[in-house]
XYZ file of C-alpha atoms in Angstrom:
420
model
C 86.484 86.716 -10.076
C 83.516 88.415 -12.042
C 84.823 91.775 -11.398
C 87.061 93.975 -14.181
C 87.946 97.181 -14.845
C 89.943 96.435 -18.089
C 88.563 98.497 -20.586
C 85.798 100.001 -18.579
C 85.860 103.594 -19.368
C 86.678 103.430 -23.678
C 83.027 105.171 -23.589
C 83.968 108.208 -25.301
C 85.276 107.144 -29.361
C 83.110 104.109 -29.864
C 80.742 105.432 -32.755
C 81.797 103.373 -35.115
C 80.515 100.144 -33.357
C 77.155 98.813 -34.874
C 74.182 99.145 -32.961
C 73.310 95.657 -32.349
C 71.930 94.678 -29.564
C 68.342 93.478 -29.713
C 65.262 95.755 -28.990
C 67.813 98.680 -28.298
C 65.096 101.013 -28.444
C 62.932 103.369 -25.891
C 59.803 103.020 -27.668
C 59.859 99.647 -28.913
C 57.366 96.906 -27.698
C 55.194 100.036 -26.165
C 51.989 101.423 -28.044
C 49.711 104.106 -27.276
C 47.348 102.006 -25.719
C 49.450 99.129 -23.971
C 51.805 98.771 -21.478
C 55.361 101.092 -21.186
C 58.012 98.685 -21.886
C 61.652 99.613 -20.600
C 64.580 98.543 -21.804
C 67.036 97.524 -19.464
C 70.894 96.477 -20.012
C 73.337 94.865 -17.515
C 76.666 93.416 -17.412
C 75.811 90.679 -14.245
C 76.788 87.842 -15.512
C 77.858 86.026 -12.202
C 76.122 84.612 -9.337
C 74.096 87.316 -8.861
C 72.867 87.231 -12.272
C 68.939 85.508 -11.045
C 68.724 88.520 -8.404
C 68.253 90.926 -10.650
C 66.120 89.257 -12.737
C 64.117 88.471 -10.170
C 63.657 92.213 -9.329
C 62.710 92.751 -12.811
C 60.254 89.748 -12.491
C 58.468 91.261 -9.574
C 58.418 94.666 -10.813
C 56.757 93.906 -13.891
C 53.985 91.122 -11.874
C 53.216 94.796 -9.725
C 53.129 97.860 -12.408
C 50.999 96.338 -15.280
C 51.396 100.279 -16.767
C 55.137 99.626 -17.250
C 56.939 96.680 -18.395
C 60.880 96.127 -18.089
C 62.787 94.060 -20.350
C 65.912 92.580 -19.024
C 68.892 92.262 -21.322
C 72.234 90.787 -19.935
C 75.804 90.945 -22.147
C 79.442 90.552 -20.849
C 80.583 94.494 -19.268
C 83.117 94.501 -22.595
C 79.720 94.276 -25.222
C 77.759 96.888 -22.898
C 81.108 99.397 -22.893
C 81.141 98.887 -26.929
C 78.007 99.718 -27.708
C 76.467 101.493 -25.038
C 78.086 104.960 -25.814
C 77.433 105.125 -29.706
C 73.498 103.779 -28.976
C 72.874 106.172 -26.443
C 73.950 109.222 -28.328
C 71.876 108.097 -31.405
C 69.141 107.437 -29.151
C 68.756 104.127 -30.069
C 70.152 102.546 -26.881
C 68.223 101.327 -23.905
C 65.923 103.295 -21.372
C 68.238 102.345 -18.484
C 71.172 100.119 -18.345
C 74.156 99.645 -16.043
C 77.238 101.405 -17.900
C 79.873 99.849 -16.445
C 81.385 97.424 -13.787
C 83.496 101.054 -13.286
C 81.535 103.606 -11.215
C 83.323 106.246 -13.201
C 82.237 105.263 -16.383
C 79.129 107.792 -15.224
C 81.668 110.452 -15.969
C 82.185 110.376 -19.798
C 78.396 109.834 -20.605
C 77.805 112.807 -18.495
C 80.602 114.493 -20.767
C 78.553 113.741 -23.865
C 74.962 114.504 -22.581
C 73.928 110.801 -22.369
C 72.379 110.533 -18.824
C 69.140 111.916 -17.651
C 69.403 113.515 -14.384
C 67.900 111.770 -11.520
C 65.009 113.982 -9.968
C 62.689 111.573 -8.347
C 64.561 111.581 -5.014
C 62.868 111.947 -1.565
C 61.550 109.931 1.270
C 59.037 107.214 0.639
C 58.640 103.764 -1.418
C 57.696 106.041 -4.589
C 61.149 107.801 -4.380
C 64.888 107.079 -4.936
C 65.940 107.511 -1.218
C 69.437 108.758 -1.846
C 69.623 109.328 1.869
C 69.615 105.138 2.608
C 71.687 104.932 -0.535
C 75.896 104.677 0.025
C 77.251 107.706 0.605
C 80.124 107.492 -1.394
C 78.355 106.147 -4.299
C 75.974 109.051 -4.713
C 79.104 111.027 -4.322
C 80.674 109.416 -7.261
C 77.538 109.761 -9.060
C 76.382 113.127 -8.902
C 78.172 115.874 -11.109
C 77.339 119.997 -11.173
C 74.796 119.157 -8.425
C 73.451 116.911 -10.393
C 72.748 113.126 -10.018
C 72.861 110.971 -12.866
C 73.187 106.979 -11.387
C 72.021 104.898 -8.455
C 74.155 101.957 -7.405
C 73.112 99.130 -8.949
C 75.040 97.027 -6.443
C 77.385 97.534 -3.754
C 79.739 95.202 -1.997
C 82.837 95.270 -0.101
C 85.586 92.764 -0.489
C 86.666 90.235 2.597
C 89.215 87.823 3.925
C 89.009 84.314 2.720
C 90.808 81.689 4.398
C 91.305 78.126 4.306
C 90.244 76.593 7.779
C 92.037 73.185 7.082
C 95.412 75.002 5.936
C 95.363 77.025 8.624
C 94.825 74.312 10.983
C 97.648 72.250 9.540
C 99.935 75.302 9.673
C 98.913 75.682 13.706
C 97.015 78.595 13.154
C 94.052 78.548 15.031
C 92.191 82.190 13.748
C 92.412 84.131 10.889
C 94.684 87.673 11.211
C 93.330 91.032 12.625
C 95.791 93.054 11.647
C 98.360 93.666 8.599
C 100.988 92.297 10.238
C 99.611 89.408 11.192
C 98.130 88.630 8.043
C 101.824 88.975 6.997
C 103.427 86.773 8.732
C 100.641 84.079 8.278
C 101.234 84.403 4.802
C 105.151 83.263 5.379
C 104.162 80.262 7.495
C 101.375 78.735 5.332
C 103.686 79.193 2.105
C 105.092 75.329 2.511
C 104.496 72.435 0.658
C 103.381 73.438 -2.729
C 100.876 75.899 -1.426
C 100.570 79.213 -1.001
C 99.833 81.945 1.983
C 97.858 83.900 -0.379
C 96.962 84.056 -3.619
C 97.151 87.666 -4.802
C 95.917 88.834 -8.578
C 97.189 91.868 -10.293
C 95.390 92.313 -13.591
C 92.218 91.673 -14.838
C 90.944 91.190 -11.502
C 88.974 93.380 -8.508
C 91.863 95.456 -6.987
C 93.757 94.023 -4.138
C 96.651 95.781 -4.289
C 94.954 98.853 -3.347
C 93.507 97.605 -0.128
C 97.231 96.370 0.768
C 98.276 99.760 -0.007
C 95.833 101.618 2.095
C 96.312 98.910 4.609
C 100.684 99.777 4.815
C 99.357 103.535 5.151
C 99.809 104.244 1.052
C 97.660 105.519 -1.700
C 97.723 105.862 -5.205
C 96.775 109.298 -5.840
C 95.990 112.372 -3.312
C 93.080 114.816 -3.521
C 94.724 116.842 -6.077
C 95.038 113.561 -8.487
C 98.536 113.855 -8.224
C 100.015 110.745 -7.586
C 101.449 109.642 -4.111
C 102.867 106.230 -5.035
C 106.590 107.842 -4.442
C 106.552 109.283 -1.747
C 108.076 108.077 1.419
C 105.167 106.920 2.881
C 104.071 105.187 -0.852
C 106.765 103.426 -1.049
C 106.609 102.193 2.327
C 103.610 100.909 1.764
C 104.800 98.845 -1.456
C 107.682 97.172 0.878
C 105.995 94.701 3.127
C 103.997 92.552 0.686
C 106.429 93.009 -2.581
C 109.148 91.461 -0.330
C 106.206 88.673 0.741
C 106.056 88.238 -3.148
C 109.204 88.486 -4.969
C 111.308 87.301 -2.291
C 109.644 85.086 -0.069
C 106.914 83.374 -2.830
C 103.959 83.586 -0.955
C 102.191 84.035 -3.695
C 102.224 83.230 -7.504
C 103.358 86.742 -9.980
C 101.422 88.352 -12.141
C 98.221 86.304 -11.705
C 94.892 87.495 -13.517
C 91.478 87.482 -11.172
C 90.228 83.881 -12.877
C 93.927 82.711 -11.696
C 94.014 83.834 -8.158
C 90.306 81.887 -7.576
C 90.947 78.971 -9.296
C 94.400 79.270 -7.047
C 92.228 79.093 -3.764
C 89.634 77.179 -5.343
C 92.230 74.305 -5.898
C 93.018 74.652 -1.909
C 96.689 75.943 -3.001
C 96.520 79.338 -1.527
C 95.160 79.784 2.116
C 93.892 83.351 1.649
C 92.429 85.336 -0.922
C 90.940 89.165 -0.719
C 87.778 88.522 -3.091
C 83.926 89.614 -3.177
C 81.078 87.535 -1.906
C 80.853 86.603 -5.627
C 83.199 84.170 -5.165
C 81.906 82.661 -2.206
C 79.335 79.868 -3.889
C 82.452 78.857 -6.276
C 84.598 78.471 -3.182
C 81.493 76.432 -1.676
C 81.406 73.832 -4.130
C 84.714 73.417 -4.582
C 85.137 71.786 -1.068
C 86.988 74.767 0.629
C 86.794 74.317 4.527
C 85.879 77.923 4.219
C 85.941 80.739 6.476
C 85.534 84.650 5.454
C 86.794 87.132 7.552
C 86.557 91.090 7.830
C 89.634 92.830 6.287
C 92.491 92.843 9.274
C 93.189 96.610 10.054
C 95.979 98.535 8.957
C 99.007 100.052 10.461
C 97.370 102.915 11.959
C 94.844 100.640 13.508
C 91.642 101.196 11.178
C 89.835 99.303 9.325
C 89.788 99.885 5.499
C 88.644 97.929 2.054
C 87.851 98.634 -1.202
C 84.207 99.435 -2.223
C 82.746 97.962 -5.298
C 80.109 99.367 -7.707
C 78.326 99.424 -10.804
C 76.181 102.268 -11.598
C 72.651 102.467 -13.103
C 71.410 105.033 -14.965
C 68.629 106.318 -17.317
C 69.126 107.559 -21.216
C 69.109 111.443 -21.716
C 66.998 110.299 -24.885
C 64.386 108.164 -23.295
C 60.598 108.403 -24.320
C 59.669 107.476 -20.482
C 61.747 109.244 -17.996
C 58.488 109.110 -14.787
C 58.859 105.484 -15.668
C 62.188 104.616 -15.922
C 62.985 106.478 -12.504
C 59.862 104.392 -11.146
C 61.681 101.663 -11.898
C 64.800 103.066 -10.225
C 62.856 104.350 -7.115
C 61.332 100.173 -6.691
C 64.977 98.830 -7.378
C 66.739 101.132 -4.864
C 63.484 100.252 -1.978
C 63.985 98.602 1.274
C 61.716 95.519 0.327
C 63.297 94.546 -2.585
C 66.951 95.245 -1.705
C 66.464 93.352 1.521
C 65.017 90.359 -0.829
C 68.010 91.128 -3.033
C 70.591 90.262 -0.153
C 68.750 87.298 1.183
C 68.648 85.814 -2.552
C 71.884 86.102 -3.530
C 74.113 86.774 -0.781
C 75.142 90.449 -1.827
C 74.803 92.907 0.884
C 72.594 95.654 -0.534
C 73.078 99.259 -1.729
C 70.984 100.728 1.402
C 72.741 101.348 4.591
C 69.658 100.868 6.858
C 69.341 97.377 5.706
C 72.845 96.533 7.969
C 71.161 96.085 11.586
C 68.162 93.881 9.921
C 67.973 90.818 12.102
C 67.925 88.555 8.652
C 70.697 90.213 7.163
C 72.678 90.533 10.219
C 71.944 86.439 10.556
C 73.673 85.277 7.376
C 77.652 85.303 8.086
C 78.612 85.840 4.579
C 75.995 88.875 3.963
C 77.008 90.590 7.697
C 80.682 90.321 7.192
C 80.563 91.903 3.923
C 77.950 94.960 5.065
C 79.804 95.201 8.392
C 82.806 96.778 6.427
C 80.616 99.185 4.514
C 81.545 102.006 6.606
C 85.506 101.478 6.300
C 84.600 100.938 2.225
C 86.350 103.262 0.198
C 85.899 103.069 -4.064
C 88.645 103.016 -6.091
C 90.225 106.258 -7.834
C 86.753 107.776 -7.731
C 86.482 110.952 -10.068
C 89.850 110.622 -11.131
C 90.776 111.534 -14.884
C 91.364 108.311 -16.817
C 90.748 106.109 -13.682
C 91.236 103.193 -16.157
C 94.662 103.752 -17.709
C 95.503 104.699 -14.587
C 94.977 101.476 -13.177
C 96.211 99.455 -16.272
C 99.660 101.398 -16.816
C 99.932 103.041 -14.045
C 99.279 100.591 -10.547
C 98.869 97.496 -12.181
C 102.478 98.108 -14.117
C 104.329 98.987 -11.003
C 103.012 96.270 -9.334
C 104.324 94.029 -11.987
C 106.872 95.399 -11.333
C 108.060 95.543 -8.428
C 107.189 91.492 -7.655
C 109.200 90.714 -10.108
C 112.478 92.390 -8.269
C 112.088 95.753 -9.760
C 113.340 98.093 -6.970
C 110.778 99.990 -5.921
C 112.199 103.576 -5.822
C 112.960 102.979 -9.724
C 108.849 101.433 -10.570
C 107.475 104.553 -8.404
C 109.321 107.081 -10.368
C 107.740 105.860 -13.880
C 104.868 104.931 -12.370
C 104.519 108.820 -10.572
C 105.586 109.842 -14.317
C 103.214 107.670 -15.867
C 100.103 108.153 -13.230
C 100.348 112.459 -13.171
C 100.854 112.115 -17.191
C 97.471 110.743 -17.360
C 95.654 112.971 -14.446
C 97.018 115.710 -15.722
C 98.807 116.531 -12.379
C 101.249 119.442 -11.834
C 103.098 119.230 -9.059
């Protein structure tokens, strides 16, 4: 599982790191006479890692005026050192924050980010229009937008054909409670129904929460997790865990996927990321739309990583060029058929070649029913760490779950400054 949020917004406090990353500078490698040469820093490490280059490849082969150079680090080097460079002005001219859409928040906070103005209709634009809705959402502040999503993906079902064949299950669940109670009957010998992560991982408890009609917070960032109906929503699959063992406690991301991997879990909610792994490791493999909830809709959770330009950059025309050709129709729509990703454009999702590839459609198809995680919410990050993924340690470990809301509620308003 590539995805983390561990440590994703520690942006603001991090002046004392050295500035080290190589050619961390706006103006360096351009003269007066020779090309514009951007610097550019990501966190994609994964599977998706040659799309992006590849977008930088082509970019540079068509603007011979302006240059991009492509530097890739782990998301815990880039939240380190991104913050202190910026502010000195010595960081890149563009870079993806964050795997955590509201890292966008704190640089905005210190006057980091340039504000996006090249927006409109047309190749030569940022079409914000085509762009998902509820990332330009997160992304603008004071009427103001600072990022574009550098990627965008929802997360699936993935199920084990051959276990669920050998447990007489013939398709995999459309709804909750289905999904439930195939999770009791494949947990037999030695394997499990699913294989569910709670830390250090893309958040699946979440979508089992919104799923049992739950949330973790409400619109007023208060937080929700005790009420009647959050606690409700805790009971089903805590049970399925700490009582019934359908899947292992306290597993990290890496865990749960080498779990499935392994063929000793028949489900898993993951990203398309994990898809090739899954692949090679022999999985019969079959990926499935999130089942729907108890109310009947469909829901999932959204996953992002902004991109965004330097307040301090020498080149802001050419660094939103580059944004405007990253964010276009053509290359997004090259993007998806490269690497499997959907894309960050919504009028890519009725394209005959998109709509073609089964692991592509079933990920775009849920784009609509997508929602991000805590988005805008004060301290997202501890909120996650002590907050959810505590109480769900919690609570599948026996912990009743009237007493790990009430610290968690305690815990959760404490850090979004909530009054009740």
């Amino acid at each position: 599982m590539k995805k983390s949020r561990t440590a994703a917004l520690a942006v603001v406090g991090a002046m004392s790191v050295a500035l080290a990353l190589s050619g961390c500078s706006s103006s360096s490698g351009s003269t007066s006479s020779g090309p514009v040469t951007l610097q550019l820093w990501t966190g994609f490490t994964g599977g998706d890692r040659p799309g992006y280059a590849q977008i930088v490849k082509d970019f540079n082969a068509s603007h011979k005026d302006v240059q991009v150079k492509l530097t890739v680090e782990s998301w815990d080097t880039i939240t380190q050192k991104l913050p202190s460079a910026w502010l000195t002005g010595s960081g890149p001219d563009i870079a993806a924050p964050s795997s955590d859409p509201n890292a966008i928040a704190d640089y905005v906070k210190t006057n980091s980010l340039l504000p996006i103005t090249n927006t409109g209709s047309g190749d030569s634009k940022i079409n914000t229009s085509d762009l998902i809705k509820s990332t330009i959402d997160e992304y603008t502040y004071n009427g103001k937008l600072y990022a574009v999503p550098a990627n965008y993906t929802t997360l699936s079902l993935y199920y084990n054909k051959k276990l669920f064949a050998a447990a007489g299950i013939t398709n995999p669940p459309t709804t909750v409670a289905e999904m439930a109670t195939d999770a009791q009957k494949l947990t037999k010998g030695g394997v499990y129904g699913i294989s569910l992560a709670d830390n250090a991982t893309i958040q699946m408890w979440p979508v089992l929460q919104w799923l049992e009609g739950g949330d973790i917070v409400n619109s007023n960032n208060c937080s929700v997790v005790q009420t009647a109906a959050g606690q409700k929503s805790l009971e089903t699959w805590a049970n399925l865990v700490a009582k019934d063992k359908v899947s292992p406690v306290g597993q990290t991301g890496a865990q749960a996927d080498s779990l499935f991997s392994a063929g000793k879990a028949a489900m898993e909610i993951n990203g398309p990321w994990a898809a090739p792994g899954y692949k090679s490791a022999g999985i019969d493999l079959g990926i499935a739309t999130i089942p729907t909830g108890v109310d009947g809709k469909s829901v999932t959770l959204g996953s992002t990583a902004p991109l965004a330009i330097s307040a301090k950059t020498k080149y802001p025309k050419q660094a939103q060029e580059f944004l405007a050709y990253y964010t276009s129709k053509a290359v997004q729509k090259k993007f998806s058929l490269t690497t499997g990703f959907p894309s960050v454009r919504t009028d890519l999702n009725d394209d005959p070649q998109i709509k073609a590839d089964p692991t592509i459609s079933t990920f775009s198809s849920q784009e609509a029913d997508a929602r991000l995680y805590l988005p805008k919410v004060p301290n997202a990050t501890k909120v996650d760490t002590d907050g959810e993924t505590t109480l769900i340690g919690q609570i599948t470990r026996g912990t009743s779950i009237a007493t790990a809301t009430k610290a968690a509620q305690s815990t959760i308003n404490g850090l979004t400054g909530c009054s009740q």
